[in-house]
Amino acid sequence: MTTNYTSRFFRLYVSLLIFFFISHTGWTQTSKHTFALGDSTFLLDGKPFLMISGELHYPRIPKEAWRQRMQMAKAMGLNTIGTYVFWNVHEPEKGKYDFSGNNDIAAFVKTAQEEGLWVVLRPSPYVCAEWEFGGYPYWLQNEEGLIVRSLEPKFITAYRNYIQEVARQLVPLQINHGGNILMVQVENEYGFYSNDKAYLEENKRLFIEAGFDGLLYTCDPAPKVKDGHIPGLLPAVNGLDNPREVKSLVRQYHQGKGPFYIAEWYPAWFDWWGTPHHTVPAKDHAPKLDAVLGAGISINMYMFHGGTTRGFMNGANYNDQNPYEPQISSYDYDAPLDEAGNATEKFRQFRSVIKKHLPVGHVLPNIPPAKKAVALPLINFSRQISLMNILPEPVASAHPLTFEDLNQAYGFVLYRTTLKNSQGSGILKINELRDYGLIFINGKRVGVLDRRLRQDSLSVVIPAGEVTLDILVENLGRINFGPYLLKNKKGITSTVTFNNTELPNWQMYSLPFSDLTLLSKKENKKAAAAESPVIKSGTFSLSAVHDTYLDMRTWGKGIVWINGHNLGRYWSIGPQQTIYVPAEWLKTGQNEIVVLELLETSQKSLKTLSKPILNSIPSLK
């Protein structure tokens, strides 16, 4: 009797422990599903499945807001979300991996599963995505002989190491392992870049070797599918939404069969500094979406929600015909969900279209109300420091060193040399300036050079005596698309000359601004020129937190941090004139703000707005 009672008590105790664990951890047993290619449709658990997907990128959204954005996706009728995986986010320095906080891609995928969403994963080492260096980490350029997107051994080794780390996070989340990742993309629009099938096959092999043993596919723009697809894998199509043409193209490269998938369907476009904000009316795209879904073609809209490219992670475009075009911080994209995560008219029209193509009886969730955004009281700055007064220890070299030479990924480098016996006027030339330089003579700003405008020289006057020449160079974003991926070093990448004579003996001060520890450096009390770049800081108090927008219209150029979060760049040339501040990164009570201002250094306060300004270019007024 006693033994039997003890046994029953023990089983009850274990059952209660298990119940407690499940209820307090959210753990649930997931059932495995199957996902396969049918002749004309995807097959989920053996039944036809129309994938209605939207792209959103975890680094562009505060982690605290991931779930809200996914709930909005469900409310529009999406059943799937797509995301790239960003190499330079996860391996910022060689061999040092980061999958924490906002970089926790596994948590992002699991959150989607909790919200009843499938995921299409795009972990190609190259992502494009208007992202710095197309997703490649800067340090690849320090590997002598390394050639990205090639079979060069050093690249393949770095690629293998990275993809295996990604696989450790995500392989268990594939659908055939009980997760919600339906399929995984191999490379990314490679047909735009080259047509090396051996390289593509190596990509496939590396993915399989890492453990991605589910459904793999490739994606390319319509004219380049022949160059970028891998025989045997589904060839998805980008940028085409004519149903007949999509089906014809896929059949041509997939043994006469489907299923049919548009991996990137563009409801609008991205922006770059100095050009108007791109918008496309919803009425122009809703009928196309209707036609595609009506033809049984699965789709991934790029973007469903763009978010914000914070920090220094914006990319740039460049080719021989067009100048260097660095992208802005806002990645609003005129997407169905705006930068703050609210529904737009495009969202509502797309939702009406999607409802027509959902299974009978499927009821969409109500559209959540828009998040509240407010204008805050005027923010005043209590401290101002000249950047020139808190410089770190320099690195000396006979010739200017690039960011890469200095093992610096992003931010700024101050280049300094001393001129002797150079009195007189002449042309100061910075050969291969990458990308934006402020020039100072004895602390006084004498000019600015902008790679966007193909500027590399200016006329200066050198006074008599010993003269200090400073050049503060900003990395505005490495090229993310096209043939120049291998020419992406930053800073002064060649020589500096005055009247055709090279200037030697440089000191380089690294200013990566990867954090704000620089502000704790003891300030040099030597007075700085009024035009010296400044760092302003202050606090503001909140009784409640809501989204807001910093109004930068009276400022010049720089970067803003709030509570340690780098919110991105601002620049008076537009089109973006505000910086989005997510409520998730504010707090009740005291908040800290820091602004690095390069040009308009006399500002003493900062206004906020309840709405963004994304399409204002002063030069076009």
Coordinates of C-alpha atoms in Angstrom, one line a residue:
M1 CA 0.0 0.0 0.0
T2 CA 2.7 2.5 1.0
T3 CA 4.8 1.8 -2.2
N4 CA 1.8 2.1 -4.5
Y5 CA 0.8 5.4 -2.8
T6 CA 4.4 6.7 -3.1
S7 CA 4.5 5.8 -6.8
R8 CA 1.2 7.5 -7.5
F9 CA 2.3 10.6 -5.6
F10 CA 5.6 10.7 -7.6
R11 CA 3.8 10.4 -10.9
L12 CA 1.4 13.3 -9.9
Y13 CA 4.4 15.4 -8.8
V14 CA 6.2 14.8 -12.1
S15 CA 2.9 15.7 -14.0
L16 CA 2.6 18.9 -12.1
L17 CA 6.2 19.8 -12.8
I18 CA 5.7 19.3 -16.5
F19 CA 2.5 21.3 -16.4
F20 CA 4.3 24.1 -14.6
F21 CA 7.2 24.1 -17.2
I22 CA 4.8 24.2 -20.2
S23 CA 2.6 27.0 -18.7
H24 CA 5.5 29.2 -17.7
T25 CA 7.9 28.8 -20.7
G26 CA 5.4 28.8 -23.6
W27 CA 6.8 25.4 -24.7
T28 CA 4.5 23.4 -26.9
Q29 CA 5.0 20.2 -28.8
T30 CA 5.0 21.1 -32.5
S31 CA 3.8 18.7 -35.1
K32 CA 5.8 18.1 -38.2
H33 CA 4.5 19.2 -41.5
T34 CA 5.6 18.5 -45.1
F35 CA 6.3 21.0 -47.8
A36 CA 6.9 20.0 -51.4
L37 CA 6.7 21.0 -55.0
G38 CA 3.7 20.1 -57.0
D39 CA 3.4 20.3 -60.7
S40 CA 1.6 23.7 -60.5
T41 CA 1.4 24.6 -56.8
F42 CA 3.3 24.2 -53.5
L43 CA 2.0 21.3 -51.4
L44 CA 1.7 21.8 -47.6
D45 CA 0.9 18.5 -46.0
G46 CA 0.0 17.2 -49.4
K47 CA -2.6 19.9 -50.2
P48 CA -2.2 22.9 -52.5
F49 CA -0.8 25.9 -50.8
L50 CA -0.9 29.5 -52.1
M51 CA 2.0 31.3 -50.4
I52 CA 1.1 34.9 -49.7
S53 CA 4.2 36.4 -48.2
G54 CA 5.7 39.7 -47.3
E55 CA 9.3 40.6 -46.6
L56 CA 10.4 42.2 -43.3
H57 CA 13.9 42.3 -41.9
Y58 CA 14.6 41.7 -38.2
P59 CA 17.5 44.2 -37.9
R60 CA 15.3 47.0 -39.3
I61 CA 12.7 46.5 -36.6
P62 CA 13.2 46.7 -32.8
K63 CA 13.0 43.2 -31.4
E64 CA 10.3 44.4 -29.0
A65 CA 8.1 45.2 -32.1
W66 CA 8.6 42.0 -34.1
R67 CA 5.4 40.5 -32.9
Q68 CA 3.3 43.6 -33.6
R69 CA 4.6 43.7 -37.2
M70 CA 3.8 40.0 -37.7
Q71 CA 0.3 40.5 -36.3
M72 CA -0.1 43.2 -38.9
A73 CA 1.0 40.8 -41.6
K74 CA -1.7 38.3 -40.5
A75 CA -4.3 41.1 -40.5
M76 CA -3.4 41.9 -44.2
G77 CA -3.9 38.2 -45.0
L78 CA -0.3 37.1 -45.3
N79 CA 0.4 33.5 -44.3
T80 CA 4.2 33.7 -44.7
I81 CA 7.0 36.2 -44.1
G82 CA 10.4 36.4 -45.9
T83 CA 13.6 37.6 -44.5
Y84 CA 17.3 37.8 -45.4
V85 CA 20.0 36.8 -43.0
F86 CA 22.7 39.4 -42.8
W87 CA 26.3 38.2 -42.6
N88 CA 27.8 41.5 -41.4
V89 CA 25.3 41.6 -38.6
H90 CA 26.1 38.2 -37.3
E91 CA 29.9 38.1 -37.9
P92 CA 31.0 41.8 -37.6
E93 CA 34.6 40.7 -37.0
K94 CA 36.1 37.5 -38.3
G95 CA 35.2 34.5 -36.1
K96 CA 33.1 36.6 -33.7
Y97 CA 29.5 35.8 -34.0
D98 CA 26.5 37.6 -32.6
F99 CA 23.0 36.2 -32.5
S100 CA 21.8 38.1 -29.5
G101 CA 19.2 40.9 -29.0
N102 CA 18.0 42.4 -32.3
N103 CA 20.3 39.9 -34.1
D104 CA 18.5 36.8 -32.7
I105 CA 17.2 35.4 -36.0
A106 CA 16.1 32.2 -34.4
A107 CA 13.8 34.2 -32.0
F108 CA 12.4 36.1 -35.0
V109 CA 11.5 32.8 -36.7
K110 CA 10.0 31.3 -33.6
T111 CA 8.0 34.5 -33.0
A112 CA 6.5 34.0 -36.5
Q113 CA 5.6 30.4 -35.7
E114 CA 3.9 31.5 -32.5
E115 CA 1.9 34.0 -34.6
G116 CA 0.9 31.3 -37.1
L117 CA 3.2 32.4 -39.9
W118 CA 5.5 30.4 -42.1
V119 CA 8.9 31.7 -43.1
V120 CA 10.9 31.8 -46.3
L121 CA 14.6 32.1 -45.3
R122 CA 17.1 34.0 -47.4
P123 CA 20.5 33.4 -45.8
S124 CA 22.7 33.9 -48.9
P125 CA 25.9 35.6 -47.9
Y126 CA 25.0 38.2 -50.4
V127 CA 21.6 39.9 -49.8
C128 CA 21.8 43.3 -51.7
A129 CA 18.8 44.7 -49.7
E130 CA 20.1 48.3 -49.8
W131 CA 22.3 47.1 -47.0
E132 CA 26.0 47.9 -46.3
F133 CA 28.2 45.9 -48.7
G134 CA 25.2 43.8 -49.7
G135 CA 25.5 42.0 -46.3
Y136 CA 29.1 41.1 -46.6
P137 CA 31.3 42.0 -43.5
Y138 CA 33.9 44.7 -44.2
W139 CA 36.8 42.4 -43.0
L140 CA 36.5 40.2 -46.1
Q141 CA 38.4 43.0 -47.9
N142 CA 41.3 42.4 -45.6
E143 CA 41.7 38.8 -46.7
E144 CA 44.4 39.1 -49.4
G145 CA 43.2 37.6 -52.7
L146 CA 39.6 37.0 -51.5
I147 CA 37.0 37.4 -54.2
V148 CA 33.3 37.5 -53.1
R149 CA 30.8 35.5 -55.1
S150 CA 33.4 33.2 -56.4
L151 CA 35.1 29.8 -55.9
E152 CA 38.2 31.5 -54.5
P153 CA 39.3 29.4 -51.5
K154 CA 39.4 32.1 -48.9
F155 CA 35.9 33.2 -49.7
I156 CA 34.6 29.7 -49.6
T157 CA 36.2 29.1 -46.3
A158 CA 34.7 32.3 -44.8
Y159 CA 31.4 31.4 -46.4
R160 CA 31.4 27.9 -45.0
N161 CA 32.2 29.1 -41.5
Y162 CA 29.4 31.6 -41.6
I163 CA 26.7 29.4 -43.1
Q164 CA 27.4 26.7 -40.6
E165 CA 26.9 29.2 -37.7
V166 CA 23.6 30.3 -39.2
A167 CA 22.6 26.6 -39.7
R168 CA 23.2 26.0 -35.9
Q169 CA 20.6 28.6 -35.3
L170 CA 18.0 27.8 -38.0
V171 CA 18.3 24.2 -39.2
P172 CA 16.1 22.9 -36.3
L173 CA 13.4 25.4 -37.4
Q174 CA 12.9 24.0 -40.9
I175 CA 9.5 22.5 -41.5
N176 CA 10.8 19.0 -41.9
H177 CA 12.3 19.3 -38.4
G178 CA 9.0 20.6 -36.8
G179 CA 9.6 24.3 -37.4
N180 CA 8.0 26.9 -39.7
I181 CA 10.7 27.5 -42.3
L182 CA 9.2 26.4 -45.6
M183 CA 12.2 26.8 -47.9
V184 CA 15.6 28.3 -48.1
Q185 CA 17.1 30.5 -50.8
V186 CA 20.5 29.7 -52.3
E187 CA 22.5 32.9 -53.4
N188 CA 20.5 36.0 -54.4
E189 CA 19.9 37.3 -57.9
Y190 CA 23.2 35.8 -59.0
G191 CA 22.2 36.1 -62.6
F192 CA 22.5 39.9 -62.3
Y193 CA 26.1 39.4 -61.3
S194 CA 27.5 36.4 -63.3
N195 CA 26.6 33.0 -64.6
D196 CA 29.2 30.6 -63.0
K197 CA 27.2 27.4 -62.5
A198 CA 30.0 25.7 -60.7
Y199 CA 29.9 28.5 -58.1
L200 CA 26.1 28.1 -57.8
E201 CA 26.5 24.4 -57.3
E202 CA 29.1 25.0 -54.5
N203 CA 26.5 27.3 -52.8
K204 CA 24.0 24.5 -52.9
R205 CA 26.5 22.0 -51.5
L206 CA 27.5 24.3 -48.7
F207 CA 23.9 24.8 -47.7
I208 CA 23.2 21.0 -47.7
E209 CA 26.5 20.3 -45.9
A210 CA 25.5 22.8 -43.1
G211 CA 22.2 20.9 -42.6
F212 CA 19.7 22.8 -44.7
D213 CA 18.0 19.6 -45.9
G214 CA 14.6 20.9 -46.9
L215 CA 13.4 22.7 -50.0
L216 CA 16.0 25.0 -51.7
Y217 CA 15.4 27.5 -54.4
T218 CA 17.0 30.3 -56.4
C219 CA 15.6 33.7 -57.3
D220 CA 16.6 36.0 -60.2
P221 CA 15.0 38.9 -62.2
A222 CA 13.2 37.7 -65.3
P223 CA 15.9 38.3 -67.9
K224 CA 18.6 36.6 -65.8
V225 CA 16.9 33.4 -64.6
K226 CA 18.9 31.4 -67.1
D227 CA 22.2 32.6 -65.5
G228 CA 21.3 32.4 -61.9
H229 CA 19.3 29.2 -61.5
I230 CA 20.6 25.8 -60.4
P231 CA 19.2 22.8 -62.4
G232 CA 17.0 20.8 -60.2
L233 CA 16.0 23.7 -57.9
L234 CA 12.9 25.8 -58.2
P235 CA 13.7 29.0 -60.1
A236 CA 11.8 31.9 -58.5
V237 CA 11.2 35.1 -60.5
N238 CA 11.8 38.6 -59.3
G239 CA 10.2 41.8 -60.6
L240 CA 7.7 40.2 -62.9
D241 CA 3.9 40.0 -62.3
N242 CA 2.4 39.0 -65.6
P243 CA 1.0 35.6 -64.8
R244 CA 1.5 34.1 -68.3
E245 CA 5.1 35.3 -68.5
V246 CA 5.9 34.1 -65.0
K247 CA 4.5 30.6 -65.7
S248 CA 6.3 30.4 -69.1
L249 CA 9.6 31.4 -67.6
V250 CA 9.5 28.9 -64.6
R251 CA 8.4 26.1 -66.9
Q252 CA 11.3 26.8 -69.2
Y253 CA 13.8 26.2 -66.5
H254 CA 12.0 23.7 -64.3
Q255 CA 11.3 20.7 -66.5
G256 CA 8.0 22.2 -67.8
K257 CA 6.5 22.4 -64.4
G258 CA 5.7 24.7 -61.5
P259 CA 5.1 25.7 -58.8
F260 CA 5.2 29.4 -59.6
Y261 CA 6.7 31.8 -57.2
I262 CA 7.5 35.5 -57.5
A263 CA 10.2 35.9 -54.8
E264 CA 10.3 39.7 -55.0
W265 CA 7.3 41.6 -56.1
Y266 CA 7.8 45.4 -55.7
P267 CA 4.9 47.5 -54.5
A268 CA 7.2 50.5 -54.4
W269 CA 10.9 51.4 -54.1
F270 CA 13.7 52.6 -51.9
D271 CA 15.3 56.1 -51.6
W272 CA 18.7 57.6 -51.7
W273 CA 20.0 61.0 -50.4
G274 CA 19.2 64.0 -52.6
T275 CA 16.4 62.5 -54.7
P276 CA 12.6 62.5 -54.2
H277 CA 10.9 59.9 -52.1
H278 CA 9.6 57.0 -54.2
T279 CA 5.9 56.3 -54.1
V280 CA 3.6 54.2 -56.2
P281 CA -0.2 54.5 -55.8
A282 CA -2.0 51.4 -54.3
K283 CA -4.5 51.4 -57.2
D284 CA -1.6 50.7 -59.6
H285 CA -0.6 47.5 -57.9
A286 CA -3.8 46.1 -56.4
P287 CA -5.0 44.7 -59.8
K288 CA -1.6 43.1 -60.4
L289 CA -1.7 41.4 -57.1
D290 CA -5.2 40.2 -57.9
A291 CA -4.2 38.8 -61.2
V292 CA -1.2 36.9 -59.8
L293 CA -3.1 35.3 -56.9
G294 CA -6.0 34.5 -59.2
A295 CA -3.6 32.6 -61.4
G296 CA -2.4 30.5 -58.5
I297 CA 1.0 32.1 -58.3
S298 CA 2.6 32.4 -54.9
I299 CA 4.2 35.8 -54.1
N300 CA 6.5 37.6 -51.7
M301 CA 6.1 41.3 -51.7
Y302 CA 9.3 43.2 -51.2
M303 CA 8.8 45.0 -48.9
F304 CA 5.7 44.4 -46.8
H305 CA 7.3 46.5 -44.1
G306 CA 10.6 48.2 -44.6
G307 CA 11.4 49.7 -41.2
T308 CA 14.6 51.6 -40.6
T309 CA 18.2 51.0 -41.6
R310 CA 19.8 52.2 -38.4
G311 CA 23.4 52.7 -37.5
F312 CA 25.7 52.7 -40.4
M313 CA 24.1 49.8 -42.3
N314 CA 22.7 51.6 -45.3
G315 CA 24.2 50.5 -48.7
A316 CA 24.8 52.5 -51.9
N317 CA 24.4 52.1 -55.6
Y318 CA 27.1 53.0 -58.1
N319 CA 27.8 52.3 -61.8
D320 CA 29.8 53.9 -64.6
Q321 CA 26.8 55.9 -65.8
N322 CA 25.3 57.0 -62.4
P323 CA 27.1 58.7 -59.5
Y324 CA 27.5 57.1 -56.1
E325 CA 24.1 56.9 -54.5
P326 CA 24.0 56.2 -50.7
Q327 CA 20.6 55.2 -49.4
I328 CA 18.8 57.0 -46.6
S329 CA 18.1 55.7 -43.1
S330 CA 14.4 55.4 -43.5
Y331 CA 13.4 52.2 -45.3
D332 CA 9.7 53.2 -45.4
Y333 CA 9.7 51.9 -49.1
D334 CA 6.1 53.2 -49.5
A335 CA 5.3 49.7 -48.3
P336 CA 1.9 48.4 -47.1
L337 CA 3.1 48.9 -43.6
D338 CA 4.8 52.3 -43.0
E339 CA 8.1 52.8 -41.3
A340 CA 6.4 52.8 -37.8
G341 CA 4.4 49.7 -38.5
N342 CA 1.1 51.2 -39.3
A343 CA -1.4 50.2 -42.0
T344 CA -1.4 52.4 -45.1
E345 CA -4.0 52.7 -47.9
K346 CA -1.8 50.2 -49.8
F347 CA -2.3 47.8 -46.9
R348 CA -6.0 48.2 -47.0
Q349 CA -6.3 47.7 -50.7
F350 CA -4.0 44.7 -50.7
R351 CA -6.0 43.2 -47.9
S352 CA -9.2 43.5 -49.9
V353 CA -7.5 41.7 -52.8
I354 CA -6.1 39.0 -50.6
K355 CA -9.5 38.2 -48.9
K356 CA -10.8 37.2 -52.3
H357 CA -8.2 34.4 -52.6
L358 CA -8.3 32.9 -49.1
P359 CA -9.9 29.6 -48.4
V360 CA -13.6 29.6 -47.8
G361 CA -14.5 30.4 -44.2
H362 CA -11.1 32.0 -43.4
V363 CA -11.7 35.2 -41.5
L364 CA -9.0 37.8 -41.3
P365 CA -8.2 39.5 -37.9
N366 CA -9.3 43.1 -37.6
I367 CA -6.8 45.7 -38.5
P368 CA -5.2 46.9 -35.3
P369 CA -5.5 50.6 -34.7
A370 CA -2.5 52.8 -35.6
K371 CA 0.1 53.2 -33.0
K372 CA 0.0 56.6 -31.3
A373 CA 2.7 59.1 -32.3
V374 CA 3.2 62.4 -30.5
A375 CA 5.3 65.6 -30.6
L376 CA 7.3 65.9 -27.4
P377 CA 8.2 69.2 -25.7
L378 CA 11.3 70.9 -27.0
I379 CA 14.4 68.9 -26.3
N380 CA 17.3 71.1 -25.0
F381 CA 21.0 70.1 -25.0
S382 CA 22.9 70.6 -21.8
R383 CA 26.4 69.7 -23.1
Q384 CA 28.4 70.3 -26.2
I385 CA 31.8 68.9 -27.0
S386 CA 34.0 69.5 -30.0
L387 CA 34.8 66.3 -31.8
M388 CA 38.4 67.6 -32.2
N389 CA 38.8 67.8 -28.4
I390 CA 38.1 64.1 -27.6
L391 CA 40.1 62.4 -30.3
P392 CA 41.5 58.9 -29.5
E393 CA 45.2 58.0 -29.9
P394 CA 46.2 58.1 -33.6
V395 CA 47.9 55.6 -35.9
A396 CA 50.8 57.1 -37.9
S397 CA 51.7 56.2 -41.5
A398 CA 53.6 57.8 -44.3
H399 CA 50.5 57.5 -46.5
P400 CA 46.7 57.6 -45.6
L401 CA 45.3 54.3 -44.4
T402 CA 41.8 53.1 -45.3
F403 CA 39.1 52.1 -42.8
E404 CA 40.0 48.5 -43.6
D405 CA 43.7 49.1 -43.0
L406 CA 42.7 50.4 -39.6
N407 CA 40.4 47.4 -39.0
Q408 CA 37.4 49.8 -38.8
A409 CA 34.1 48.9 -40.2
Y410 CA 32.0 52.0 -40.2
G411 CA 31.8 55.6 -39.0
F412 CA 34.5 58.2 -39.5
V413 CA 38.3 58.6 -39.7
L414 CA 40.0 61.9 -39.1
Y415 CA 43.2 62.2 -41.2
R416 CA 45.7 64.8 -40.0
T417 CA 49.0 66.0 -41.4
T418 CA 51.3 69.0 -40.9
L419 CA 52.2 71.3 -43.8
K420 CA 55.5 73.3 -43.8
N421 CA 56.7 75.7 -46.4
S422 CA 53.5 75.3 -48.4
Q423 CA 52.2 78.9 -48.2
G424 CA 50.0 80.0 -51.1
S425 CA 46.9 79.1 -52.9
G426 CA 46.4 75.9 -54.9
I427 CA 44.4 72.8 -55.5
L428 CA 44.0 70.3 -52.7
K429 CA 43.0 66.9 -54.2
I430 CA 41.9 63.7 -52.4
N431 CA 42.2 60.9 -54.9
E432 CA 39.5 58.2 -54.5
L433 CA 37.7 59.8 -51.6
R434 CA 35.2 57.4 -50.0
D435 CA 32.9 59.1 -49.4
Y436 CA 32.4 62.5 -47.7
G437 CA 35.1 64.7 -46.5
L438 CA 35.2 67.9 -44.4
I439 CA 38.5 69.8 -44.8
F440 CA 39.9 72.0 -42.1
I441 CA 43.0 74.2 -42.1
N442 CA 44.2 75.1 -38.6
G443 CA 40.8 74.1 -37.3
K444 CA 38.8 76.2 -39.7
R445 CA 36.5 74.4 -42.1
V446 CA 37.5 75.5 -45.7
G447 CA 35.3 73.1 -47.7
V448 CA 33.4 69.8 -48.2
L449 CA 33.9 67.1 -50.8
D450 CA 31.1 64.8 -51.7
R451 CA 31.6 61.6 -53.7
R452 CA 27.9 61.7 -54.8
L453 CA 28.8 64.9 -56.8
R454 CA 32.0 63.4 -58.1
Q455 CA 34.0 66.0 -56.1
D456 CA 37.6 65.2 -55.2
S457 CA 39.4 68.6 -55.1
L458 CA 39.0 72.2 -54.0
S459 CA 40.9 75.5 -54.1
V460 CA 42.5 76.4 -50.8
V461 CA 44.8 79.0 -49.3
I462 CA 47.6 77.7 -47.1
P463 CA 48.8 80.4 -44.6
A464 CA 52.5 80.9 -43.7
G465 CA 54.1 78.8 -41.0
E466 CA 53.4 75.4 -39.7
V467 CA 49.8 74.4 -40.7
T468 CA 47.6 71.6 -39.6
L469 CA 45.4 70.0 -42.3
D470 CA 42.5 67.8 -41.1
I471 CA 40.2 65.8 -43.3
L472 CA 37.3 64.2 -41.5
V473 CA 36.0 61.3 -43.8
E474 CA 32.6 59.6 -43.4
N475 CA 31.9 56.2 -44.8
L476 CA 28.4 56.8 -46.3
G477 CA 27.8 53.1 -47.0
R478 CA 29.5 50.5 -49.1
I479 CA 28.1 49.6 -52.5
N480 CA 25.5 46.8 -52.2
F481 CA 24.8 46.0 -55.9
G482 CA 26.5 45.7 -59.2
P483 CA 30.0 45.0 -60.4
Y484 CA 31.9 47.1 -57.8
L485 CA 31.4 44.9 -54.8
L486 CA 35.2 44.3 -54.9
K487 CA 36.0 48.0 -54.9
N488 CA 34.5 48.9 -51.6
K489 CA 37.2 50.2 -49.3
K490 CA 36.5 53.4 -47.4
G491 CA 38.3 56.5 -46.3
I492 CA 41.2 58.1 -48.3
T493 CA 41.9 55.1 -50.5
S494 CA 44.7 56.7 -52.5
T495 CA 46.8 59.9 -52.1
V496 CA 46.3 63.6 -51.1
T497 CA 48.1 66.2 -53.1
F498 CA 48.5 70.0 -53.0
N499 CA 49.3 71.5 -56.3
N500 CA 50.2 68.0 -57.6
T501 CA 52.6 67.3 -54.8
E502 CA 51.7 64.3 -52.5
L503 CA 51.3 65.2 -48.9
P504 CA 53.0 62.6 -46.6
N505 CA 53.1 61.7 -42.9
W506 CA 49.6 61.2 -41.7
Q507 CA 48.0 60.5 -38.4
M508 CA 44.6 58.6 -38.5
Y509 CA 42.1 58.9 -35.7
S510 CA 39.5 56.1 -35.7
L511 CA 36.0 57.3 -34.9
P512 CA 33.8 54.3 -35.5
F513 CA 31.0 55.4 -33.1
S514 CA 30.1 51.8 -32.5
D515 CA 29.1 53.0 -29.0
L516 CA 29.3 56.2 -27.1
T517 CA 32.3 55.5 -24.9
L518 CA 34.1 58.3 -26.7
L519 CA 32.0 60.7 -24.7
S520 CA 33.7 59.6 -21.5
K521 CA 37.1 60.6 -22.8
K522 CA 38.7 63.5 -21.0
E523 CA 38.1 66.6 -23.0
N524 CA 41.0 68.6 -24.3
K525 CA 40.3 72.1 -23.0
K526 CA 41.9 73.8 -26.0
A527 CA 39.3 75.9 -27.7
A528 CA 38.0 74.5 -31.0
A529 CA 36.9 76.5 -34.0
A530 CA 33.2 77.3 -34.2
E531 CA 32.8 75.2 -37.3
S532 CA 34.3 72.0 -35.7
P533 CA 31.9 69.1 -35.7
V534 CA 30.2 68.8 -32.3
I535 CA 28.6 66.2 -30.1
K536 CA 25.6 67.5 -28.3
S537 CA 23.9 65.6 -25.4
G538 CA 21.0 66.1 -23.1
T539 CA 18.0 64.5 -21.4
F540 CA 14.3 64.6 -21.6
S541 CA 11.6 63.2 -19.4
L542 CA 8.5 61.2 -20.4
S543 CA 5.5 60.2 -18.4
A544 CA 4.3 57.9 -21.1
V545 CA 6.1 56.5 -24.2
H546 CA 4.8 56.8 -27.8
D547 CA 6.4 56.9 -31.2
T548 CA 7.8 60.3 -32.2
Y549 CA 9.9 61.8 -35.0
L550 CA 12.9 64.0 -34.6
D551 CA 12.6 67.2 -36.8
M552 CA 16.0 67.7 -38.3
R553 CA 15.1 70.4 -40.9
T554 CA 17.2 73.1 -39.2
W555 CA 20.2 70.8 -38.8
G556 CA 22.9 69.9 -41.3
K557 CA 24.3 66.4 -41.3
G558 CA 24.9 63.8 -38.7
I559 CA 23.7 60.9 -36.5
V560 CA 21.4 60.6 -33.5
W561 CA 21.4 58.2 -30.5
I562 CA 18.6 57.8 -28.0
N563 CA 19.2 55.7 -24.9
G564 CA 22.2 54.3 -26.6
H565 CA 20.4 53.2 -29.8
N566 CA 21.9 54.6 -33.0
L567 CA 18.8 55.8 -34.9
G568 CA 20.6 56.5 -38.2
R569 CA 21.8 59.4 -40.3
Y570 CA 20.1 62.7 -41.1
W571 CA 21.1 65.1 -43.9
S572 CA 19.5 68.3 -44.9
I573 CA 19.6 67.5 -48.6
G574 CA 16.6 65.2 -48.0
P575 CA 14.3 63.6 -49.0
Q576 CA 14.2 62.4 -45.3
Q577 CA 14.0 65.2 -42.9
T578 CA 12.9 63.3 -39.8
I579 CA 14.2 60.4 -37.8
Y580 CA 11.8 57.8 -36.5
V581 CA 12.0 57.1 -32.8
P582 CA 10.2 53.9 -31.8
A583 CA 8.3 53.8 -28.6
E584 CA 10.0 50.5 -27.7
W585 CA 13.4 52.4 -27.3
L586 CA 12.0 55.1 -25.1
K587 CA 11.2 54.8 -21.4
T588 CA 9.1 56.6 -18.7
G589 CA 11.3 58.9 -16.8
Q590 CA 14.6 60.2 -18.1
N591 CA 15.8 59.5 -21.6
E592 CA 19.2 60.4 -23.1
I593 CA 19.9 61.9 -26.5
V594 CA 23.2 62.4 -28.3
V595 CA 23.6 64.1 -31.7
L596 CA 26.8 64.2 -33.8
E597 CA 26.4 67.3 -36.0
L598 CA 28.9 67.9 -38.7
L599 CA 27.8 71.2 -40.3
E600 CA 25.2 73.3 -38.4
T601 CA 26.9 73.4 -35.1
S602 CA 25.0 76.3 -33.4
Q603 CA 21.8 74.3 -32.7
K604 CA 20.8 74.3 -29.0
S605 CA 17.5 72.5 -29.1
L606 CA 15.6 69.9 -31.1
K607 CA 11.9 69.7 -32.1
T608 CA 9.8 66.6 -32.6
L609 CA 6.8 65.8 -34.8
S610 CA 3.9 63.4 -34.7
K611 CA 4.4 62.6 -38.4
P612 CA 7.4 61.9 -40.6
I613 CA 8.7 64.1 -43.4
L614 CA 10.1 61.8 -46.1
N615 CA 9.8 63.8 -49.2
S616 CA 11.4 67.2 -48.8
I617 CA 14.4 68.3 -50.9
P618 CA 15.3 72.0 -50.2
S619 CA 17.2 72.4 -53.5
L620 CA 14.1 71.5 -55.4
K621 CA 11.8 74.0 -53.7

